[in-house]
GROMACS .gro file of C-alpha atoms in nm:
model
  347
    1UNK     CA    1  17.573  10.102   8.138
    2UNK     CA    2  17.548   9.733   8.310
    3UNK     CA    3  17.289   9.499   8.129
    4UNK     CA    4  16.928   9.584   8.255
    5UNK     CA    5  16.566   9.607   8.121
    6UNK     CA    6  16.489   9.950   8.330
    7UNK     CA    7  16.684  10.259   8.311
    8UNK     CA    8  16.649  10.355   8.674
    9UNK     CA    9  16.823  10.692   8.633
   10UNK     CA   10  16.544  10.792   8.358
   11UNK     CA   11  16.280  10.647   8.554
   12UNK     CA   12  16.392  10.917   8.863
   13UNK     CA   13  16.424  11.227   8.621
   14UNK     CA   14  16.086  11.137   8.457
   15UNK     CA   15  15.913  11.100   8.798
   16UNK     CA   16  16.046  11.430   8.911
   17UNK     CA   17  15.895  11.577   8.573
   18UNK     CA   18  15.578  11.438   8.644
   19UNK     CA   19  15.548  11.490   9.032
   20UNK     CA   20  15.306  11.761   9.105
   21UNK     CA   21  15.419  12.052   9.349
   22UNK     CA   22  15.382  12.029   9.732
   23UNK     CA   23  15.165  12.263   9.938
   24UNK     CA   24  15.255  12.619   9.982
   25UNK     CA   25  15.449  12.673  10.333
   26UNK     CA   26  15.706  12.900  10.467
   27UNK     CA   27  16.029  12.784  10.573
   28UNK     CA   28  15.941  12.823  10.914
   29UNK     CA   29  15.613  12.600  10.885
   30UNK     CA   30  15.830  12.329  10.675
   31UNK     CA   31  16.093  12.323  10.932
   32UNK     CA   32  15.790  12.299  11.222
   33UNK     CA   33  15.642  12.003  11.043
   34UNK     CA   34  15.943  11.805  11.021
   35UNK     CA   35  15.998  11.846  11.382
   36UNK     CA   36  15.656  11.734  11.472
   37UNK     CA   37  15.666  11.455  11.257
   38UNK     CA   38  16.022  11.341  11.405
   39UNK     CA   39  15.881  11.375  11.762
   40UNK     CA   40  15.555  11.193  11.663
   41UNK     CA   41  15.725  10.899  11.531
   42UNK     CA   42  15.923  10.874  11.873
   43UNK     CA   43  15.599  10.892  12.047
   44UNK     CA   44  15.445  10.640  11.869
   45UNK     CA   45  15.681  10.371  11.992
   46UNK     CA   46  15.521  10.267  12.321
   47UNK     CA   47  15.177  10.252  12.249
   48UNK     CA   48  15.227  10.054  11.961
   49UNK     CA   49  15.435   9.813  12.078
   50UNK     CA   50  15.211   9.760  12.397
   51UNK     CA   51  14.891   9.729  12.170
   52UNK     CA   52  15.031   9.499  11.922
   53UNK     CA   53  15.234   9.314  12.205
   54UNK     CA   54  15.513   9.256  11.980
   55UNK     CA   55  15.869   9.281  12.094
   56UNK     CA   56  16.073   9.491  11.848
   57UNK     CA   57  16.371   9.554  12.079
   58UNK     CA   58  16.592   9.293  11.960
   59UNK     CA   59  16.659   9.441  11.626
   60UNK     CA   60  16.846   9.773  11.569
   61UNK     CA   61  16.622  10.053  11.550
   62UNK     CA   62  16.556  10.164  11.202
   63UNK     CA   63  16.619  10.504  11.125
   64UNK     CA   64  16.327  10.745  11.047
   65UNK     CA   65  16.349  11.004  10.745
   66UNK     CA   66  16.141  11.286  10.693
   67UNK     CA   67  16.130  11.334  10.330
   68UNK     CA   68  16.005  11.557  10.038
   69UNK     CA   69  15.858  11.357   9.741
   70UNK     CA   70  16.154  11.399   9.543
   71UNK     CA   71  16.352  11.194   9.799
   72UNK     CA   72  16.059  10.974   9.829
   73UNK     CA   73  16.113  10.909   9.475
   74UNK     CA   74  16.498  10.834   9.462
   75UNK     CA   75  16.444  10.611   9.781
   76UNK     CA   76  16.182  10.376   9.615
   77UNK     CA   77  16.320  10.374   9.259
   78UNK     CA   78  16.668  10.271   9.433
   79UNK     CA   79  16.458  10.006   9.639
   80UNK     CA   80  16.301   9.892   9.316
   81UNK     CA   81  16.615   9.862   9.173
   82UNK     CA   82  16.740   9.624   9.412
   83UNK     CA   83  16.430   9.441   9.419
   84UNK     CA   84  16.452   9.338   9.069
   85UNK     CA   85  16.809   9.324   9.028
   86UNK     CA   86  16.786   8.961   9.029
   87UNK     CA   87  16.491   8.929   8.849
   88UNK     CA   88  16.650   9.114   8.556
   89UNK     CA   89  16.968   8.899   8.570
   90UNK     CA   90  16.734   8.578   8.508
   91UNK     CA   91  16.545   8.770   8.241
   92UNK     CA   92  16.874   8.854   8.050
   93UNK     CA   93  16.954   8.496   8.088
   94UNK     CA   94  16.638   8.373   7.945
   95UNK     CA   95  16.572   8.648   7.671
   96UNK     CA   96  16.849   8.654   7.406
   97UNK     CA   97  16.747   9.039   7.308
   98UNK     CA   98  17.040   9.240   7.148
   99UNK     CA   99  17.193   9.539   7.314
  100UNK     CA  100  17.016   9.782   7.117
  101UNK     CA  101  16.671   9.616   7.186
  102UNK     CA  102  16.749   9.592   7.525
  103UNK     CA  103  16.840   9.962   7.553
  104UNK     CA  104  16.535  10.056   7.382
  105UNK     CA  105  16.348   9.860   7.643
  106UNK     CA  106  16.526   9.985   7.940
  107UNK     CA  107  16.431  10.362   7.828
  108UNK     CA  108  16.061  10.250   7.789
  109UNK     CA  109  16.073  10.084   8.120
  110UNK     CA  110  16.243  10.359   8.297
  111UNK     CA  111  15.994  10.638   8.153
  112UNK     CA  112  15.688  10.377   8.240
  113UNK     CA  113  15.836  10.382   8.594
  114UNK     CA  114  15.890  10.708   8.643
  115UNK     CA  115  15.548  10.822   8.533
  116UNK     CA  116  15.394  10.560   8.813
  117UNK     CA  117  15.659  10.700   9.069
  118UNK     CA  118  15.558  11.056   8.996
  119UNK     CA  119  15.200  10.989   9.049
  120UNK     CA  120  15.230  10.769   9.372
  121UNK     CA  121  15.489  11.044   9.505
  122UNK     CA  122  15.216  11.286   9.571
  123UNK     CA  123  14.975  11.038   9.740
  124UNK     CA  124  15.185  10.823   9.988
  125UNK     CA  125  15.190  10.962  10.356
  126UNK     CA  126  15.448  10.748  10.487
  127UNK     CA  127  15.617  10.397  10.425
  128UNK     CA  128  15.829  10.144  10.565
  129UNK     CA  129  16.116  10.090  10.319
  130UNK     CA  130  16.219   9.734  10.306
  131UNK     CA  131  16.549   9.818  10.150
  132UNK     CA  132  16.638   9.482   9.988
  133UNK     CA  133  16.980   9.569   9.951
  134UNK     CA  134  17.006   9.821  10.248
  135UNK     CA  135  16.908   9.928  10.565
  136UNK     CA  136  16.509   9.937  10.594
  137UNK     CA  137  16.394  10.286  10.741
  138UNK     CA  138  16.088  10.450  10.807
  139UNK     CA  139  15.987  10.744  10.576
  140UNK     CA  140  15.742  11.017  10.644
  141UNK     CA  141  15.638  11.238  10.332
  142UNK     CA  142  15.619  11.552  10.502
  143UNK     CA  143  15.445  11.775  10.207
  144UNK     CA  144  15.193  11.499  10.165
  145UNK     CA  145  15.107  11.518  10.519
  146UNK     CA  146  15.081  11.872  10.555
  147UNK     CA  147  14.849  11.871  10.239
  148UNK     CA  148  14.627  11.608  10.370
  149UNK     CA  149  14.570  11.775  10.688
  150UNK     CA  150  14.499  12.112  10.531
  151UNK     CA  151  14.267  11.907  10.257
  152UNK     CA  152  14.058  11.737  10.559
  153UNK     CA  153  14.084  12.032  10.791
  154UNK     CA  154  14.201  11.815  11.108
  155UNK     CA  155  14.423  11.923  11.369
  156UNK     CA  156  14.782  11.878  11.244
  157UNK     CA  157  14.951  11.722  11.573
  158UNK     CA  158  14.660  11.489  11.596
  159UNK     CA  159  14.689  11.395  11.237
  160UNK     CA  160  15.079  11.349  11.211
  161UNK     CA  161  15.068  11.126  11.518
  162UNK     CA  162  14.799  10.911  11.367
  163UNK     CA  163  14.973  10.859  11.070
  164UNK     CA  164  15.315  10.764  11.280
  165UNK     CA  165  15.094  10.494  11.463
  166UNK     CA  166  15.047  10.332  11.116
  167UNK     CA  167  15.393  10.374  10.994
  168UNK     CA  168  15.558  10.244  11.336
  169UNK     CA  169  15.343   9.926  11.327
  170UNK     CA  170  15.505   9.838  11.000
  171UNK     CA  171  15.836   9.890  11.159
  172UNK     CA  172  15.728   9.688  11.457
  173UNK     CA  173  15.620   9.396  11.221
  174UNK     CA  174  15.935   9.372  11.046
  175UNK     CA  175  16.169   9.392  11.327
  176UNK     CA  176  15.982   9.178  11.571
  177UNK     CA  177  15.945   8.932  11.321
  178UNK     CA  178  16.310   8.869  11.171
  179UNK     CA  179  16.218   8.630  10.873
  180UNK     CA  180  15.932   8.844  10.747
  181UNK     CA  181  16.124   9.064  10.511
  182UNK     CA  182  16.343   8.829  10.318
  183UNK     CA  183  16.019   8.609  10.312
  184UNK     CA  184  15.830   8.881  10.128
  185UNK     CA  185  16.135   9.007   9.924
  186UNK     CA  186  16.170   8.664   9.797
  187UNK     CA  187  15.794   8.597   9.726
  188UNK     CA  188  15.772   8.916   9.526
  189UNK     CA  189  16.086   8.824   9.323
  190UNK     CA  190  15.964   8.490   9.250
  191UNK     CA  191  15.623   8.636   9.152
  192UNK     CA  192  15.757   8.885   8.923
  193UNK     CA  193  16.002   8.624   8.753
  194UNK     CA  194  15.702   8.404   8.673
  195UNK     CA  195  15.480   8.710   8.534
  196UNK     CA  196  15.718   8.823   8.269
  197UNK     CA  197  15.634   8.613   7.978
  198UNK     CA  198  15.898   8.436   7.744
  199UNK     CA  199  15.934   8.621   7.399
  200UNK     CA  200  15.727   8.373   7.203
  201UNK     CA  201  15.442   8.426   7.447
  202UNK     CA  202  15.455   8.811   7.404
  203UNK     CA  203  15.233   8.846   7.146
  204UNK     CA  204  14.986   8.638   7.288
  205UNK     CA  205  14.988   8.812   7.581
  206UNK     CA  206  14.952   9.168   7.447
  207UNK     CA  207  14.633   9.019   7.274
  208UNK     CA  208  14.497   8.902   7.601
  209UNK     CA  209  14.557   9.263   7.759
  210UNK     CA  210  14.349   9.444   7.456
  211UNK     CA  211  14.089   9.221   7.532
  212UNK     CA  212  14.086   9.258   7.892
  213UNK     CA  213  14.128   9.586   7.948
  214UNK     CA  214  13.780   9.713   8.014
  215UNK     CA  215  13.738   9.462   8.246
  216UNK     CA  216  14.041   9.560   8.440
  217UNK     CA  217  13.906   9.889   8.473
  218UNK     CA  218  13.584   9.781   8.624
  219UNK     CA  219  13.488   9.866   8.987
  220UNK     CA  220  13.662   9.588   9.196
  221UNK     CA  221  13.917   9.517   8.928
  222UNK     CA  222  14.256   9.490   8.998
  223UNK     CA  223  14.406   9.718   8.713
  224UNK     CA  224  14.700   9.629   8.490
  225UNK     CA  225  14.759   9.321   8.749
  226UNK     CA  226  14.449   9.140   8.611
  227UNK     CA  227  14.571   9.159   8.253
  228UNK     CA  228  14.884   8.970   8.269
  229UNK     CA  229  14.821   8.672   8.475
  230UNK     CA  230  14.730   8.297   8.417
  231UNK     CA  231  14.502   8.124   8.653
  232UNK     CA  232  14.796   7.990   8.853
  233UNK     CA  233  14.975   8.323   8.877
  234UNK     CA  234  14.670   8.496   8.964
  235UNK     CA  235  14.645   8.258   9.278
  236UNK     CA  236  15.030   8.320   9.346
  237UNK     CA  237  14.940   8.711   9.310
  238UNK     CA  238  14.625   8.668   9.538
  239UNK     CA  239  14.844   8.487   9.803
  240UNK     CA  240  15.089   8.742   9.774
  241UNK     CA  241  14.836   9.028   9.832
  242UNK     CA  242  14.701   8.843  10.128
  243UNK     CA  243  15.038   8.897  10.313
  244UNK     CA  244  15.018   9.282  10.201
  245UNK     CA  245  14.649   9.261  10.346
  246UNK     CA  246  14.761   9.126  10.661
  247UNK     CA  247  15.039   9.404  10.701
  248UNK     CA  248  14.805   9.706  10.616
  249UNK     CA  249  14.514   9.585  10.792
  250UNK     CA  250  14.690   9.505  11.120
  251UNK     CA  251  14.859   9.860  11.116
  252UNK     CA  252  14.498  10.009  11.055
  253UNK     CA  253  14.383   9.801  11.356
  254UNK     CA  254  14.670   9.910  11.564
  255UNK     CA  255  14.632  10.235  11.491
  256UNK     CA  256  14.268  10.260  11.562
  257UNK     CA  257  14.316  10.079  11.888
  258UNK     CA  258  14.589  10.295  12.018
  259UNK     CA  259  14.424  10.627  11.847
  260UNK     CA  260  14.176  10.692  12.160
  261UNK     CA  261  14.457  10.696  12.416
  262UNK     CA  262  14.667  10.937  12.253
  263UNK     CA  263  14.479  11.128  11.959
  264UNK     CA  264  14.179  11.314  12.080
  265UNK     CA  265  14.039  11.386  11.727
  266UNK     CA  266  14.086  11.044  11.611
  267UNK     CA  267  13.698  10.999  11.540
  268UNK     CA  268  13.709  11.297  11.285
  269UNK     CA  269  14.042  11.195  11.157
  270UNK     CA  270  13.909  10.840  11.069
  271UNK     CA  271  13.583  10.949  10.915
  272UNK     CA  272  13.744  11.212  10.696
  273UNK     CA  273  14.063  10.967  10.613
  274UNK     CA  274  13.824  10.706  10.489
  275UNK     CA  275  13.651  10.937  10.251
  276UNK     CA  276  13.973  11.065  10.123
  277UNK     CA  277  14.067  10.700  10.026
  278UNK     CA  278  13.777  10.673   9.794
  279UNK     CA  279  13.980  10.910   9.539
  280UNK     CA  280  13.927  11.264   9.452
  281UNK     CA  281  13.753  11.274   9.111
  282UNK     CA  282  13.691  11.040   8.788
  283UNK     CA  283  14.039  11.081   8.654
  284UNK     CA  284  14.208  11.012   9.012
  285UNK     CA  285  13.969  10.720   9.023
  286UNK     CA  286  14.060  10.581   8.706
  287UNK     CA  287  14.441  10.612   8.732
  288UNK     CA  288  14.412  10.446   9.084
  289UNK     CA  289  14.206  10.158   8.935
  290UNK     CA  290  14.450  10.130   8.625
  291UNK     CA  291  14.755  10.129   8.868
  292UNK     CA  292  14.606   9.896   9.095
  293UNK     CA  293  14.582  10.147   9.397
  294UNK     CA  294  14.214  10.065   9.430
  295UNK     CA  295  14.300   9.726   9.484
  296UNK     CA  296  14.559   9.880   9.748
  297UNK     CA  297  14.258  10.026   9.926
  298UNK     CA  298  14.072   9.709   9.960
  299UNK     CA  299  14.378   9.541  10.116
  300UNK     CA  300  14.361   9.802  10.437
  301UNK     CA  301  13.976   9.705  10.460
  302UNK     CA  302  13.994   9.321  10.402
  303UNK     CA  303  14.293   9.275  10.601
  304UNK     CA  304  14.155   9.497  10.891
  305UNK     CA  305  13.832   9.278  10.891
  306UNK     CA  306  14.052   8.959  10.892
  307UNK     CA  307  14.259   9.121  11.203
  308UNK     CA  308  13.940   9.195  11.395
  309UNK     CA  309  13.766   8.900  11.344
  310UNK     CA  310  14.064   8.663  11.447
  311UNK     CA  311  14.126   8.878  11.767
  312UNK     CA  312  13.765   8.850  11.856
  313UNK     CA  313  13.802   8.469  11.827
  314UNK     CA  314  14.135   8.427  12.010
  315UNK     CA  315  14.241   8.744  12.121
  316UNK     CA  316  14.569   8.962  12.033
  317UNK     CA  317  14.813   8.693  12.143
  318UNK     CA  318  14.605   8.417  11.949
  319UNK     CA  319  14.614   8.637  11.662
  320UNK     CA  320  15.010   8.702  11.695
  321UNK     CA  321  15.062   8.343  11.581
  322UNK     CA  322  15.020   8.474  11.229
  323UNK     CA  323  15.369   8.581  11.280
  324UNK     CA  324  15.504   8.252  11.395
  325UNK     CA  325  15.643   8.123  11.058
  326UNK     CA  326  15.585   8.137  10.696
  327UNK     CA  327  15.315   7.881  10.712
  328UNK     CA  328  15.115   8.064  10.959
  329UNK     CA  329  15.045   8.332  10.736
  330UNK     CA  330  14.710   8.371  10.590
  331UNK     CA  331  14.622   8.245  10.220
  332UNK     CA  332  14.386   8.462  10.006
  333UNK     CA  333  14.090   8.235  10.109
  334UNK     CA  334  14.171   8.284  10.469
  335UNK     CA  335  14.189   8.649  10.450
  336UNK     CA  336  13.825   8.654  10.351
  337UNK     CA  337  13.714   8.410  10.566
  338UNK     CA  338  13.942   8.429  10.926
  339UNK     CA  339  13.743   8.142  11.072
  340UNK     CA  340  13.953   7.908  10.843
  341UNK     CA  341  14.273   8.064  10.966
  342UNK     CA  342  14.169   8.024  11.324
  343UNK     CA  343  14.072   7.644  11.255
  344UNK     CA  344  14.389   7.566  11.064
  345UNK     CA  345  14.613   7.745  11.311
  346UNK     CA  346  14.452   7.694  11.653
  347UNK     CA  347  14.263   7.370  11.570
   0.00000   0.00000   0.00000
């Protein structure tokens, strides 16, 4: 086996053991859901592009894959492997761990990654997969979408299109802004490389984790990400998070602006879905908080507030200056104070 710090095959096997079963459907219901989702993804193209005022026609259209939970796991583990491969090369060069130590670490890393992926695989509805070493694609997780529409008691056709509006906006973002994908991948790789401690710093880091764990689980905490970063690293993490907030918030704004035009029951769907995002129960909320998924929910809220505030000041075309270059992306401080971004970019 090639040198690595994560056993990716074990991660896939572990995730498949942890992932919950999907909703009960007949073969006919499953086939109908797949076809409906494929059609909804196509119907989302025009309204999203028109509302976002972003031209995604220059790039090759990303494929749409309707997947189950295990297929989502496989795609995301492969993408994580591709994302981290250059980082692991750096770690192997920096750390002098022997083959046995590295093999044990790879098993632990694979098991931990798999457990996380198994949990998330039953939650995510859709995703634009950046595929660091492959072709980006739009993923729609059919069993999770069916489970959500049943749980919320909403119109299935409307809900499926509504989900596709959000994910289609991500496709447009990364297709219309050709530098964005590589920029985000590079920033994440650089951050992860910096977050991994040198061997000499590991014991000190573990002591910090033990002391800080209660605070990381508080309301508003960032989960495990609060435990492993210095002030400088936390600042860089905040700026990378600001990019994710922009992407998620913008997708929410576009889907809500398009929604009334094509989704008759959009107000009912949005109200019920916002309640669902809060988490189902105490255990679910604790896991979300620990894994940083609660912070992910804040990305939608904060990013949408930023987009709305900027559009109120300078309109949609003025807001789209955010996609001009890496320098026009908002910082963490600007996500919280949109007028600061307007002043910096529009003067």
